[in-house]
Amino acid sequence: MFFALSKILDFLLSPMIWIMLFFLLGMILHKRKISRKLLITALCIFFIFTNSFLTDEMLNLTERPMVKLNDGVTYEAGIVLGGGMVTIDRSMDRLIFQENTDRMLQAVQLYKEGRIKKIILSSGSGSMVFRDMYEGALLRRFLVQTCIPPQDLLVDSSSRNTRENAINTVQLLKDSVPHGPYLLITSALHMERAQACFKKLGCETTAFPVSKKAGERRWDPGYLLIPQVENLRVWEKLLHEWVGSIMYKINGYI
């Protein structure tokens, strides 16, 4: 139930849905004064949520800063939280890598550098449509075929959200890597809630944020004034993270 509700909430939190709703209402309502206000509202929402300066300011308030690992510290496991890393074209049996692949690539680099001894891939299917698209298993297949010995890969393919990531990974650690230290690898935007979930279950981790989206503060006119449609997608993620943190606190998950 929580999984289904979270997906519905994600849909309702999309700024694009708000823009379309106000725009359509403004077009179909016959009362001119109300119609004009609705269209102006749609336009204002569009400019707010496509503004790069405002988007980056909100990202900087939410994202964890990048870190440099202490020299000489080796982690028993690097925990990679999935979501948006890979899918598969079944007709061609070919993997299709997506925007969050940085999590996996950073883990591979840390493994090759000897900074982590094992890689834990925690990711099932986060889709309500493709319920059998088990991301962790797909990533494991790729990593075994390319660069990582299978004995150094542990997989949780049943997690559908951050709470389940933490529960299933903690059990994997108890069974296979009972002693730390552990490195948690996920996006900078997601790190705060993710690490809190592990801590709530008694598992201490060191944060290694990746996929940082916000850049340095700038003042050039194009950055300040020209709308960028891709910022709508960033706001979806920001709103998802803010509301997710609130819901997790209410439910006692963090």
Coordinates of C-alpha atoms in Angstrom, one line a residue:
M1 CA 0.0 0.0 0.0
F2 CA 2.8 2.5 0.9
F3 CA 4.5 1.7 -2.4
A4 CA 1.4 2.4 -4.4
L5 CA 0.6 5.6 -2.5
S6 CA 4.1 6.8 -3.1
K7 CA 3.8 6.4 -6.8
I8 CA 0.5 8.2 -6.9
L9 CA 2.0 11.0 -4.8
D10 CA 4.9 11.3 -7.2
F11 CA 2.5 11.9 -10.0
L12 CA 0.6 14.5 -8.1
L13 CA 3.8 16.3 -7.1
S14 CA 4.9 16.9 -10.7
P15 CA 5.0 20.6 -11.6
M16 CA 4.2 19.7 -15.1
I17 CA 0.9 18.3 -13.9
W18 CA 0.1 21.5 -12.1
I19 CA 1.0 23.6 -15.2
M20 CA -1.2 21.4 -17.5
L21 CA -4.1 21.5 -15.0
F22 CA -4.1 25.3 -14.6
F23 CA -3.7 25.7 -18.3
L24 CA -6.5 23.4 -19.3
L25 CA -8.9 24.9 -16.7
G26 CA -8.0 28.3 -18.0
M27 CA -8.8 27.2 -21.6
I28 CA -12.1 25.5 -20.9
L29 CA -13.7 27.8 -18.3
H30 CA -16.0 30.4 -19.8
K31 CA -15.6 33.0 -17.1
R32 CA -13.0 35.3 -18.6
K33 CA -11.7 36.8 -15.3
I34 CA -11.1 33.4 -13.7
S35 CA -9.8 31.9 -16.9
R36 CA -7.2 34.7 -17.2
K37 CA -6.0 34.2 -13.6
L38 CA -5.6 30.4 -14.2
L39 CA -3.6 31.0 -17.3
I40 CA -1.4 33.5 -15.5
T41 CA -0.9 31.0 -12.7
A42 CA 0.1 28.3 -15.2
L43 CA 2.7 30.7 -16.7
C44 CA 4.1 31.7 -13.3
I45 CA 4.5 28.1 -12.2
F46 CA 6.3 27.4 -15.5
F47 CA 8.8 30.2 -15.0
I48 CA 9.4 29.4 -11.3
F49 CA 10.0 25.7 -11.9
T50 CA 12.1 26.2 -15.0
N51 CA 14.4 28.8 -13.6
S52 CA 17.9 27.4 -13.2
F53 CA 19.0 29.8 -10.4
L54 CA 16.0 28.9 -8.1
T55 CA 16.4 25.2 -9.0
D56 CA 20.1 25.2 -8.0
E57 CA 19.5 27.1 -4.8
M58 CA 17.0 24.5 -3.7
L59 CA 19.4 21.7 -4.7
N60 CA 22.1 23.3 -2.6
L61 CA 19.8 23.3 0.4
T62 CA 19.0 19.6 0.0
E63 CA 22.0 17.8 -1.5
R64 CA 24.8 16.4 0.7
P65 CA 28.2 17.9 -0.3
M66 CA 30.7 15.7 -2.1
V67 CA 33.3 14.1 0.2
K68 CA 36.9 12.8 0.0
L69 CA 37.5 9.5 1.8
N70 CA 40.1 9.3 4.5
D71 CA 43.4 7.9 3.3
G72 CA 44.1 4.4 4.6
V73 CA 40.5 3.5 5.4
T74 CA 39.2 0.4 3.6
Y75 CA 35.5 -0.4 3.8
E76 CA 34.2 -3.9 4.0
A77 CA 31.3 -3.2 1.7
G78 CA 30.1 -0.4 -0.6
I79 CA 26.3 -0.2 -0.5
V80 CA 24.9 1.0 -3.8
L81 CA 21.3 2.1 -3.7
G82 CA 19.5 1.6 -7.0
G83 CA 16.8 3.4 -8.9
G84 CA 17.1 4.8 -12.4
M85 CA 20.4 3.1 -13.3
V86 CA 19.5 0.5 -15.9
T87 CA 16.7 -1.3 -17.7
I88 CA 16.8 -3.9 -20.4
D89 CA 15.6 -4.3 -24.0
R90 CA 14.4 -7.9 -23.8
S91 CA 14.1 -8.4 -27.5
M92 CA 17.8 -7.6 -27.9
D93 CA 18.9 -8.8 -24.4
R94 CA 20.7 -5.5 -24.2
L95 CA 21.1 -3.3 -21.1
I96 CA 20.1 0.4 -21.3
F97 CA 21.9 2.6 -18.8
Q98 CA 20.2 5.6 -17.4
E99 CA 20.9 8.8 -15.5
N100 CA 21.8 7.4 -12.1
T101 CA 24.5 5.1 -13.4
D102 CA 27.1 7.3 -11.6
R103 CA 26.3 5.3 -8.4
M104 CA 27.5 2.1 -10.0
L105 CA 30.5 3.6 -11.7
Q106 CA 31.8 5.3 -8.5
A107 CA 31.4 2.0 -6.7
V108 CA 33.4 0.2 -9.4
Q109 CA 36.2 2.8 -9.2
L110 CA 36.3 2.5 -5.4
Y111 CA 36.5 -1.3 -5.7
K112 CA 39.3 -1.1 -8.2
E113 CA 41.2 1.3 -6.0
G114 CA 40.9 -1.1 -3.1
R115 CA 38.7 1.3 -1.0
I116 CA 35.8 -1.2 -0.8
K117 CA 36.1 -5.0 -0.6
K118 CA 32.6 -5.9 -1.7
I119 CA 29.8 -4.2 -3.6
I120 CA 26.2 -4.6 -2.5
L121 CA 23.6 -3.7 -5.1
S122 CA 20.3 -3.0 -3.5
S123 CA 17.6 -2.4 -6.1
G124 CA 14.5 -4.3 -7.2
S125 CA 11.8 -2.9 -9.4
G126 CA 10.5 0.6 -8.5
S127 CA 7.9 0.5 -11.3
M128 CA 4.3 -0.3 -10.9
V129 CA 4.2 -1.5 -14.6
F130 CA 7.4 -3.4 -15.0
R131 CA 7.3 -5.4 -11.8
D132 CA 9.8 -8.0 -13.0
M133 CA 12.5 -5.4 -14.0
Y134 CA 15.0 -6.3 -11.2
E135 CA 17.7 -3.7 -11.4
G136 CA 20.1 -5.2 -9.0
A137 CA 20.2 -8.5 -10.9
L138 CA 20.8 -6.7 -14.2
L139 CA 23.6 -4.7 -12.7
R140 CA 25.2 -7.8 -11.2
R141 CA 25.1 -9.5 -14.6
F142 CA 26.9 -6.6 -16.2
L143 CA 29.5 -6.2 -13.5
V144 CA 30.4 -9.9 -13.6
Q145 CA 30.7 -9.9 -17.3
T146 CA 33.0 -6.9 -17.3
C147 CA 35.1 -6.3 -14.2
I148 CA 34.0 -7.7 -10.8
P149 CA 34.4 -11.2 -9.4
P150 CA 31.0 -12.7 -8.5
Q151 CA 32.1 -13.5 -5.0
D152 CA 32.5 -9.8 -4.3
L153 CA 29.0 -8.9 -5.4
L154 CA 25.9 -9.2 -3.2
V155 CA 22.5 -8.4 -4.5
D156 CA 19.1 -7.4 -3.1
S157 CA 16.6 -7.5 -5.9
S158 CA 13.4 -7.2 -3.9
S159 CA 13.7 -3.6 -2.6
R160 CA 11.2 -1.1 -4.1
N161 CA 12.0 1.9 -2.0
T162 CA 14.6 3.4 0.4
R163 CA 13.1 1.8 3.5
E164 CA 13.2 -1.7 1.9
N165 CA 16.7 -0.9 0.7
A166 CA 17.8 -0.5 4.2
I167 CA 15.9 -3.5 5.7
N168 CA 17.1 -5.9 3.1
T169 CA 20.7 -4.6 3.0
V170 CA 21.1 -4.8 6.7
Q171 CA 20.0 -8.4 6.6
L172 CA 22.6 -9.1 3.8
L173 CA 25.3 -7.5 5.9
K174 CA 24.4 -9.6 8.9
D175 CA 24.6 -12.7 6.9
S176 CA 27.6 -12.0 4.7
V177 CA 29.5 -8.9 5.9
P178 CA 28.8 -8.7 9.6
H179 CA 31.6 -6.3 10.5
G180 CA 32.0 -2.8 9.0
P181 CA 32.9 -0.2 8.2
Y182 CA 30.4 0.3 5.4
L183 CA 30.2 2.9 2.7
L184 CA 26.8 4.1 1.5
I185 CA 26.7 5.2 -2.1
T186 CA 23.7 7.0 -3.5
S187 CA 22.9 10.4 -5.0
A188 CA 23.7 13.6 -3.1
L189 CA 20.0 14.4 -3.2
H190 CA 18.9 11.1 -1.7
M191 CA 21.7 10.7 0.8
E192 CA 20.1 12.4 3.9
R193 CA 17.0 10.1 3.9
A194 CA 18.9 7.0 2.9
Q195 CA 21.5 7.2 5.6
A196 CA 18.9 8.0 8.2
C197 CA 17.0 4.8 7.3
F198 CA 20.1 2.7 7.9
K199 CA 20.9 4.5 11.1
K200 CA 17.3 3.8 12.3
L201 CA 18.0 0.1 11.9
G202 CA 21.2 0.3 13.9
C203 CA 23.6 0.3 10.9
E204 CA 26.2 3.0 10.8
T205 CA 27.5 4.0 7.4
T206 CA 29.9 6.5 5.9
A207 CA 28.2 8.7 3.3
F208 CA 29.6 8.9 -0.2
P209 CA 27.3 11.2 -2.2
V210 CA 27.4 11.0 -6.0
S211 CA 25.5 12.5 -8.9
K212 CA 25.5 16.0 -7.5
K213 CA 23.4 18.2 -9.7
A214 CA 23.8 21.7 -8.3
G215 CA 26.7 23.7 -9.7
E216 CA 28.4 26.9 -8.4
R217 CA 26.2 29.9 -8.0
R218 CA 26.3 32.1 -11.1
W219 CA 25.0 35.5 -12.1
D220 CA 25.0 35.5 -15.9
P221 CA 21.7 36.6 -17.5
G222 CA 21.0 33.3 -19.4
Y223 CA 21.3 31.3 -16.2
L224 CA 19.2 33.8 -14.2
L225 CA 16.4 34.4 -16.8
I226 CA 16.1 31.8 -19.6
P227 CA 13.8 28.9 -18.7
Q228 CA 15.2 25.4 -18.9
V229 CA 12.5 22.7 -19.3
E230 CA 14.8 20.0 -17.8
N231 CA 14.5 21.8 -14.4
L232 CA 10.9 20.5 -14.2
R233 CA 12.3 17.0 -13.8
V234 CA 14.8 18.2 -11.2
W235 CA 11.9 19.7 -9.2
E236 CA 10.0 16.4 -9.4
K237 CA 13.0 14.8 -7.6
L238 CA 13.3 17.6 -5.1
L239 CA 9.6 17.4 -4.2
H240 CA 9.8 13.6 -4.0
E241 CA 12.7 13.8 -1.6
W242 CA 11.1 16.5 0.6
V243 CA 7.8 14.8 0.9
G244 CA 9.5 11.4 1.2
S245 CA 11.5 12.6 4.2
I246 CA 8.3 14.0 5.9
M247 CA 6.4 10.7 5.3
Y248 CA 9.3 8.6 6.5
K249 CA 9.5 10.7 9.7
I250 CA 5.7 10.3 10.2
N251 CA 6.0 6.5 9.8
G252 CA 9.1 6.3 12.1
Y253 CA 11.4 5.0 9.3
I254 CA 14.0 7.7 10.1

